[in-house]
Coordinates of C-alpha atoms in Angstrom, one line a residue:
M391 CA 120.5 146.0 128.9
L392 CA 121.4 143.8 132.2
A393 CA 117.9 142.5 132.1
G394 CA 118.4 141.6 128.7
M395 CA 121.2 139.7 129.2
A396 CA 120.3 137.9 132.7
A397 CA 116.5 137.1 130.6
L398 CA 118.7 135.4 128.2
G399 CA 121.6 133.6 130.1
L400 CA 118.0 132.2 132.4
T401 CA 116.4 130.7 129.1
A402 CA 119.8 128.7 128.4
F403 CA 120.4 127.9 131.4
L404 CA 116.1 126.2 131.6
M405 CA 117.2 124.4 127.8
L406 CA 120.2 123.0 129.5
L407 CA 118.0 121.6 132.1
Y408 CA 115.0 120.8 129.7
P409 CA 116.0 120.0 126.0
S410 CA 112.0 120.3 124.7
L411 CA 112.5 123.7 125.3
V412 CA 114.2 124.6 122.7
L413 CA 111.4 123.6 120.4
I414 CA 109.6 126.7 121.1
P415 CA 112.2 129.9 120.5
V416 CA 112.8 127.8 117.1
G417 CA 109.2 127.5 116.8
L418 CA 108.8 131.2 117.0
V419 CA 111.2 131.9 114.6
G420 CA 110.5 130.4 112.4
G421 CA 106.7 131.5 112.4
I422 CA 108.6 134.7 112.0
A423 CA 109.9 133.8 108.6
I424 CA 106.9 131.9 107.0
V425 CA 105.1 135.2 107.6
W426 CA 107.7 137.5 106.6
T427 CA 108.1 135.2 103.4
A428 CA 104.4 134.1 102.7
R429 CA 104.5 138.2 103.1
R430 CA 107.2 139.1 100.1
V431 CA 106.2 136.1 97.7
Q432 CA 102.8 138.0 97.3
G433 CA 104.3 141.2 95.6
N434 CA 105.3 138.1 92.7
G435 CA 103.1 135.4 91.1
A436 CA 106.0 133.4 89.9
H437 CA 107.9 133.7 93.0
L438 CA 104.6 132.2 94.7
L439 CA 104.6 129.9 92.2
C440 CA 108.1 128.2 93.4
A441 CA 107.2 128.7 97.1
L442 CA 103.7 126.9 96.1
L443 CA 104.9 123.8 94.6
L444 CA 106.9 123.4 97.2
I445 CA 105.4 123.1 100.0
E446 CA 102.8 120.7 97.4
E447 CA 106.0 119.1 96.8
L448 CA 108.3 118.8 100.7
S449 CA 105.7 119.5 103.3
A450 CA 104.9 115.4 102.9
A451 CA 108.0 115.0 103.4
S452 CA 109.8 111.6 104.6
F453 CA 112.4 113.1 106.0
L454 CA 110.4 114.8 108.1
P455 CA 110.1 113.3 112.0
L456 CA 106.2 113.6 111.7
Q457 CA 103.6 110.6 111.3
K458 CA 101.7 110.4 108.5
E459 CA 98.5 110.9 110.4
Q460 CA 100.6 114.6 111.3
L461 CA 102.2 116.3 108.6
F462 CA 98.9 117.9 107.8
M463 CA 99.9 120.3 110.6
V464 CA 102.8 121.2 108.1
R465 CA 101.7 121.4 104.8
Y466 CA 98.2 123.2 105.8
P467 CA 99.3 126.6 108.3
L468 CA 102.2 126.8 105.5
L469 CA 98.9 127.2 102.7
I470 CA 96.6 129.2 105.0
A471 CA 100.4 131.8 105.4
F472 CA 100.7 132.0 101.2
C473 CA 97.6 131.8 100.3
A474 CA 95.3 133.4 102.4
V475 CA 95.9 137.1 100.6
A476 CA 95.6 135.5 97.4
A477 CA 92.4 134.5 97.8
W478 CA 90.7 137.5 99.5
T479 CA 92.5 139.5 96.1
V480 CA 91.0 137.0 94.0
L481 CA 87.5 137.0 95.7
R482 CA 87.6 140.7 95.6
S483 CA 88.2 140.5 91.8
P484 CA 85.1 140.1 89.2
E485 CA 87.3 138.0 86.5
I486 CA 86.7 134.8 89.6
W487 CA 83.2 135.4 89.4
Q488 CA 82.7 134.8 85.0
G489 CA 83.3 132.0 82.9
G490 CA 85.4 128.7 84.1
F491 CA 86.8 130.8 86.7
F492 CA 82.9 130.6 88.6
D493 CA 82.1 127.5 87.2
Y494 CA 85.4 125.8 88.9
F495 CA 83.8 127.8 92.0
I496 CA 80.9 126.0 91.6
Y497 CA 83.0 123.0 91.5
L498 CA 84.8 123.2 94.9
S499 CA 81.0 124.4 96.3
L500 CA 80.1 121.1 95.7
G501 CA 83.0 120.0 97.7
V502 CA 82.3 121.4 100.7
I503 CA 78.1 120.5 100.1
S504 CA 79.8 116.8 100.0
I505 CA 81.3 117.2 104.1
S506 CA 78.0 117.3 105.4
Y507 CA 77.6 113.4 104.0
S508 CA 80.5 112.2 103.4
L509 CA 82.9 109.4 105.0
L510 CA 85.3 110.8 106.6
P511 CA 84.0 114.7 107.1
G512 CA 87.3 116.0 108.4
Y513 CA 89.0 114.9 105.9
S514 CA 87.3 116.1 103.4
A515 CA 86.5 119.1 104.9
A516 CA 91.1 119.2 105.1
R517 CA 90.8 118.6 101.3
V518 CA 88.1 120.9 99.7
L519 CA 90.2 124.3 102.2
A520 CA 93.2 123.3 100.4
A521 CA 91.9 122.9 96.8
I522 CA 90.0 125.9 97.7
L523 CA 93.6 128.2 98.5
M524 CA 95.7 126.3 96.0
F525 CA 93.0 127.3 93.7
M526 CA 92.7 130.6 94.5
G527 CA 96.6 131.2 94.5
V528 CA 96.9 129.5 90.8
V529 CA 94.2 132.5 89.4
R530 CA 95.4 135.0 91.4
I531 CA 99.2 134.0 89.7
A532 CA 97.2 133.8 86.2
R533 CA 96.2 137.7 86.9
E534 CA 99.0 138.8 86.3
V535 CA 99.7 137.2 83.0
T536 CA 99.7 140.0 80.1
S537 CA 101.7 138.1 77.6
R538 CA 104.3 134.9 76.4
E539 CA 107.5 136.6 78.1
D540 CA 105.2 136.6 81.6
I541 CA 104.6 132.8 81.0
E542 CA 107.6 131.8 80.4
N543 CA 109.3 133.4 83.4
L544 CA 106.2 131.8 85.4
L545 CA 107.4 128.7 83.7
N546 CA 111.5 129.5 84.9
W547 CA 110.2 129.2 88.6
F548 CA 108.2 126.6 88.2
L549 CA 111.5 124.8 87.2
I550 CA 113.6 126.4 90.1
G551 CA 111.2 124.7 92.1
T552 CA 111.7 121.6 91.0
G553 CA 114.9 122.0 90.7
I554 CA 115.6 121.7 94.4
V555 CA 112.3 119.5 95.1
W556 CA 115.2 117.1 93.0
T557 CA 118.0 118.6 94.8
V558 CA 116.9 117.8 98.6
I559 CA 115.6 114.4 97.0
L560 CA 119.4 113.6 95.8
I561 CA 120.9 114.4 99.1
T562 CA 118.3 112.8 101.3
S563 CA 118.5 109.5 98.9
V564 CA 122.7 109.4 100.1
T565 CA 121.7 110.6 103.7
M566 CA 118.5 108.3 104.5
S567 CA 118.5 105.3 105.6
Q568 CA 118.0 102.9 102.3
D569 CA 114.3 101.3 103.3
L570 CA 112.5 104.9 103.8
V571 CA 114.7 105.7 100.1
W572 CA 113.6 102.4 98.8
D573 CA 110.4 100.5 98.5
V574 CA 110.1 97.1 97.4
E575 CA 106.8 96.1 96.3
E576 CA 105.0 92.7 98.6
M577 CA 103.3 91.1 95.3
T578 CA 106.7 90.9 92.4
G579 CA 109.5 92.1 95.2
L580 CA 110.5 95.3 93.0
V581 CA 112.8 97.6 94.4
R582 CA 111.5 100.5 93.2
F583 CA 113.1 104.3 93.7
R584 CA 110.9 106.7 95.7
G585 CA 113.1 108.7 97.6
I586 CA 111.3 111.6 100.2
Y587 CA 108.2 110.8 99.0
G588 CA 105.7 107.6 100.1
S589 CA 105.5 105.8 97.3
P590 CA 107.3 105.5 93.5
N591 CA 104.8 107.1 91.3
S592 CA 105.5 110.6 93.6
I593 CA 109.2 110.7 92.0
G594 CA 106.9 109.8 87.8
E595 CA 105.2 112.6 88.4
L596 CA 107.6 115.2 89.1
A597 CA 109.9 113.7 85.9
M598 CA 106.4 114.3 84.5
G599 CA 106.0 118.1 84.8
T600 CA 109.7 118.8 85.3
I601 CA 110.0 117.3 81.1
A602 CA 106.8 118.9 80.2
V603 CA 107.7 122.4 81.1
G604 CA 110.8 121.7 80.1
M605 CA 109.8 120.7 77.1
V606 CA 108.5 123.8 76.9
V607 CA 110.7 126.5 76.9
W608 CA 113.6 124.5 76.0
K609 CA 113.4 126.8 72.5
S610 CA 114.2 130.1 74.8
T611 CA 116.7 128.8 77.3
A612 CA 119.9 129.4 76.5
G613 CA 123.3 129.0 77.9
W614 CA 124.5 127.3 80.8
K615 CA 120.7 127.9 81.7
R616 CA 120.2 124.9 78.7
W617 CA 122.9 123.2 80.7
A618 CA 120.8 123.3 83.7
L619 CA 117.9 122.4 82.6
A620 CA 119.5 119.6 80.9
A621 CA 120.8 118.2 83.7
Q622 CA 117.1 118.3 86.2
I623 CA 115.8 116.6 83.1
A624 CA 118.1 114.2 83.0
V625 CA 117.7 113.7 87.0
A626 CA 113.8 113.5 86.9
F627 CA 113.9 111.1 83.6
G628 CA 116.6 108.7 85.7
S629 CA 114.6 108.7 88.8
C630 CA 111.1 107.8 87.3
L631 CA 113.3 105.0 85.0
L632 CA 114.7 103.7 89.4
A633 CA 110.6 104.3 89.8
D634 CA 109.6 102.4 87.8
S635 CA 107.3 104.6 86.7
R636 CA 105.8 103.8 83.4
S637 CA 102.3 105.7 83.5
P638 CA 105.0 109.8 83.1
F639 CA 106.4 107.8 80.1
V640 CA 102.8 106.9 78.1
A641 CA 101.4 110.3 79.0
L642 CA 104.3 112.8 78.1
A643 CA 104.7 110.6 74.9
V644 CA 100.9 111.3 74.0
G645 CA 101.0 114.6 74.4
G646 CA 104.7 114.6 72.4
L647 CA 103.7 113.3 69.8
L648 CA 99.9 115.3 68.9
Y649 CA 102.3 118.2 69.7
L650 CA 105.0 117.1 66.5
V651 CA 101.0 115.6 64.3
W652 CA 99.5 119.4 64.8
R653 CA 102.9 121.1 64.3
Y654 CA 104.1 119.6 61.5
R655 CA 100.8 118.0 60.3
F656 CA 101.6 114.7 57.8
R657 CA 105.8 115.7 57.9
A658 CA 105.0 114.2 61.5
V659 CA 104.9 110.7 60.1
P660 CA 108.2 109.6 59.5
I661 CA 109.3 111.7 63.0
I662 CA 107.0 109.8 65.4
L663 CA 107.8 106.3 63.1
V664 CA 111.5 106.8 63.8
V665 CA 111.3 108.1 66.9
G666 CA 108.9 105.4 68.6
A667 CA 111.7 102.2 66.4
V668 CA 115.1 104.3 68.8
G669 CA 113.0 103.7 71.6
F670 CA 111.2 100.8 71.8
L671 CA 114.8 99.3 70.5
M672 CA 116.9 101.3 73.7
V673 CA 114.2 99.8 75.8
T674 CA 114.0 96.6 75.1
Q675 CA 118.3 96.4 75.3
L676 CA 118.5 97.4 78.1
D677 CA 116.2 96.5 79.6
P678 CA 114.1 94.2 77.7
E679 CA 110.7 93.3 81.0
Y680 CA 110.7 96.6 81.8
L681 CA 107.7 97.0 78.8
T682 CA 106.1 93.7 80.7
R683 CA 107.0 93.8 84.0
G684 CA 104.7 93.3 86.3
D685 CA 100.5 92.2 85.6
V686 CA 100.4 94.5 82.5
T687 CA 96.6 92.9 81.0
S688 CA 95.4 94.7 84.9
L689 CA 97.3 97.9 84.4
T690 CA 99.4 96.5 87.9
G691 CA 96.5 95.4 89.7
R692 CA 94.1 98.6 88.9
T693 CA 91.4 97.4 86.7
D694 CA 90.5 95.1 89.6
I695 CA 90.3 98.7 91.9
W696 CA 88.2 100.4 89.2
N697 CA 85.5 97.8 88.7
F698 CA 85.0 97.8 92.6
A699 CA 85.1 101.8 92.9
I700 CA 82.6 101.5 89.2
E701 CA 80.2 98.8 91.4
K702 CA 80.6 101.7 94.4
I703 CA 79.9 105.0 92.1
R704 CA 77.0 103.1 90.6
Q705 CA 75.4 102.5 95.0
R706 CA 75.7 106.6 95.1
P707 CA 76.1 108.2 91.6
L708 CA 74.7 110.8 92.2
L709 CA 76.5 112.7 95.3
G710 CA 79.5 110.7 95.7
Y711 CA 80.9 109.7 99.2
G712 CA 82.9 112.5 99.9
F713 CA 85.3 115.1 98.6
E714 CA 88.4 113.8 98.5
V715 CA 87.5 110.7 100.6
E716 CA 87.7 107.4 97.4
G717 CA 90.3 105.6 99.7
Q718 CA 87.7 104.8 102.3
I719 CA 85.8 102.8 99.9
M720 CA 88.2 99.7 100.4
Q721 CA 87.6 99.3 103.8
A722 CA 84.5 97.8 102.9
R723 CA 84.2 93.9 103.7
D724 CA 83.7 93.4 99.7
F725 CA 87.0 94.6 98.9
P726 CA 89.0 93.0 97.5
I727 CA 92.4 92.9 98.2
W728 CA 92.8 93.5 102.3
W729 CA 96.2 94.3 102.5
G730 CA 99.7 95.8 101.6
P731 CA 98.7 99.9 100.1
W732 CA 95.1 99.6 99.6
E733 CA 94.7 99.2 103.8
E734 CA 95.3 103.2 104.4
G735 CA 92.3 104.6 104.0
P736 CA 91.2 107.8 103.1
R737 CA 94.8 107.9 101.7
S738 CA 94.6 105.1 100.0
S739 CA 94.8 105.2 95.8
L740 CA 92.1 104.2 92.9
H741 CA 95.1 105.0 90.2
S742 CA 92.4 107.1 88.5
N743 CA 91.8 110.7 89.2
Y744 CA 88.2 110.7 86.8
L745 CA 86.8 107.7 88.8
S746 CA 88.5 109.6 92.8
K747 CA 85.9 112.7 90.9
A748 CA 82.8 110.5 90.7
V749 CA 83.2 108.2 93.8
S750 CA 84.1 111.5 95.4
I751 CA 81.1 114.5 94.9
G752 CA 79.4 112.2 91.9
I753 CA 79.1 111.5 88.5
P754 CA 77.5 115.1 87.6
A755 CA 79.8 116.4 89.0
L756 CA 82.7 114.9 87.1
I757 CA 81.3 115.5 83.8
F758 CA 81.0 119.3 85.3
W759 CA 84.3 119.1 85.7
V760 CA 85.6 117.4 82.6
F761 CA 82.7 120.5 80.6
F762 CA 84.4 123.4 81.8
F763 CA 87.9 122.3 82.4
M764 CA 87.9 120.8 78.0
R765 CA 85.9 123.8 77.2
P766 CA 88.3 126.8 76.4
W767 CA 91.4 124.2 74.7
L768 CA 88.5 123.5 72.4
S769 CA 88.2 126.9 72.1
L770 CA 91.7 127.5 71.2
L771 CA 92.1 124.6 69.5
W772 CA 88.9 125.6 66.8
R773 CA 90.4 129.5 66.2
K774 CA 93.5 130.6 64.0
D775 CA 95.0 133.0 66.6
D776 CA 97.0 132.2 69.3
P777 CA 98.8 135.3 70.7
W778 CA 100.2 133.5 73.8
N779 CA 101.1 130.3 72.2
L780 CA 99.6 128.0 74.9
K781 CA 98.3 125.5 72.5
Q782 CA 101.8 124.3 73.4
L783 CA 101.0 124.0 76.8
F784 CA 98.3 122.2 76.1
F785 CA 100.0 119.6 73.7
L786 CA 103.1 119.0 76.1
I787 CA 101.6 120.0 79.4
V788 CA 97.7 119.0 79.6
V789 CA 97.5 116.2 77.2
P790 CA 100.2 114.3 79.4
F791 CA 97.8 115.4 82.5
L792 CA 95.3 113.8 81.0
V793 CA 96.5 110.4 79.9
L794 CA 98.3 110.2 83.4
N795 CA 94.5 111.0 85.0
F796 CA 93.2 107.8 84.3
T797 CA 95.5 105.9 85.7
E798 CA 96.6 108.0 88.9
S799 CA 94.6 109.8 91.0
T800 CA 97.7 112.2 93.3
V801 CA 97.3 115.3 90.0
G802 CA 93.9 116.1 91.3
D803 CA 93.0 119.4 92.4
C804 CA 95.6 122.4 91.9
R805 CA 98.1 118.9 94.1
Y806 CA 101.7 118.4 93.6
A807 CA 103.6 120.0 90.8
V808 CA 101.5 118.2 88.5
G809 CA 98.3 119.5 88.7
M810 CA 99.5 123.0 90.1
I811 CA 100.8 123.7 86.1
A812 CA 98.1 122.3 85.0
T813 CA 95.2 124.4 86.5
L814 CA 97.9 126.7 85.9
C815 CA 98.0 126.4 82.1
W816 CA 93.8 126.0 82.4
A817 CA 93.1 129.3 83.7
L818 CA 95.7 131.0 81.5
A819 CA 93.7 128.9 77.9
E820 CA 90.0 130.7 80.6
R821 CA 91.4 134.1 81.0
Q822 CA 92.5 134.4 77.2
R823 CA 88.2 132.4 76.1
L824 CA 87.4 135.8 78.1
A825 CA 89.2 137.9 76.7
M826 CA 87.7 136.4 73.1
K827 CA 84.9 136.6 74.2
E828 CA 84.4 140.2 75.0
R829 CA 86.7 141.9 71.9
P830 CA 83.9 142.5 69.4
A831 CA 82.5 144.3 72.6
V832 CA 84.6 146.5 73.2
A833 CA 86.5 147.4 69.5
A834 CA 83.0 148.4 68.3
P835 CA 83.1 151.4 69.3
N836 CA 86.2 152.4 67.9
Q837 CA 85.0 150.9 64.0
T838 CA 84.5 153.4 60.8
I839 CA 80.7 154.4 59.9
I840 CA 80.6 154.5 56.7
V841 CA 78.5 157.7 55.9
T842 CA 76.1 156.1 52.8
P843 CA 73.6 159.1 51.0
I844 CA 70.3 157.5 52.1
S845 CA 72.3 157.0 56.2
S846 CA 72.5 160.9 55.7
G847 CA 69.2 161.4 54.7
L848 CA 68.1 159.0 58.0
R849 CA 69.7 161.4 60.2
R850 CA 68.5 165.3 58.8
A851 CA 65.2 163.6 59.4
S852 CA 65.3 162.8 62.7

């Protein structure tokens, strides 16, 4: 005991002389806590989903004392700690080698191959590693689902994660420097709320994920939980307005309208007209310039970027330029805009996930992704049976995701809140599609055999 006390006293004395040494015990304690937490959540898919959401949303936050180039030191060790066991479990299961899961694995393998010719090989390697780990984690979570109740539990824990993130955003918006919390556009001078993120659009994407999942679980939520859900949706809605992120609202509206048409058929038409009229009147009365703010004809400059990206795709249509390094093509001398958010290299966004995939690993890979991602949903919409009620998830979560993918590229493969929940919904739909294909073969031995005089005569002859 005396030796231990002496060592502790010597350590404290050294820390007083050299304050930077405090980071050593803090790092050790933090590492032990991370490993312990990672082991604890492995046995529960809902807890793992919440943990992965927090890693994705908070590991690049502006309140971390790191530069943008150093944030990978937080995200990747956490992803490895929380997803390594899940990846090993999934690779040992036969499900990953079947149907769309194997297709997705091939798609990510194309990303691995692209490292060999990428504009930034190290960046592509890091991005594809994160995508593989997240995909394995999502598949591991989806494999636990056996009923609609399990899906509701996953969605509720997803909302617990977003609730924590919104709490952090609200606290930091008051405690952090306002220069970090608010973003001023160089072209228009518009002030937009960005919270803990580097871009206001990230606030909109988190808001879309929160509102979409909230609409799915609203009916099954009651009591104080419904009040808490309503508060979270209100915070998400208000933050999205302050961020002036309009694309998520358009995406949610498209998904909601299609859901109403699917649910109520022609009876939905008057509902849609009333909701549309009320929404339009509210927007025009509260903020008449909201719908026309900025250069709407070019989607606030997006079409100029897209034309440049399409020209670059024509130069390398089959292989692309490397997994998720599409922003690097903007460093070319013929790029029309040389200032602002377009000069951040691979961290710059093309504001279209479909173009990003084509630029990254080629047009064939983009077509392949659209094929295997849409296949389970088209199969589901063709069938009448839907034991897990996945059609609701398709219209309220996946459709907005697909719409937002036209104007944003940060909701890619299993990334951030929207990408994670959309990929999870896809994994559930693919599991159901594969189960429906196998059901006739499993049911055949249990079918009743009708004995006829002809069949009995053939049996005696044999």
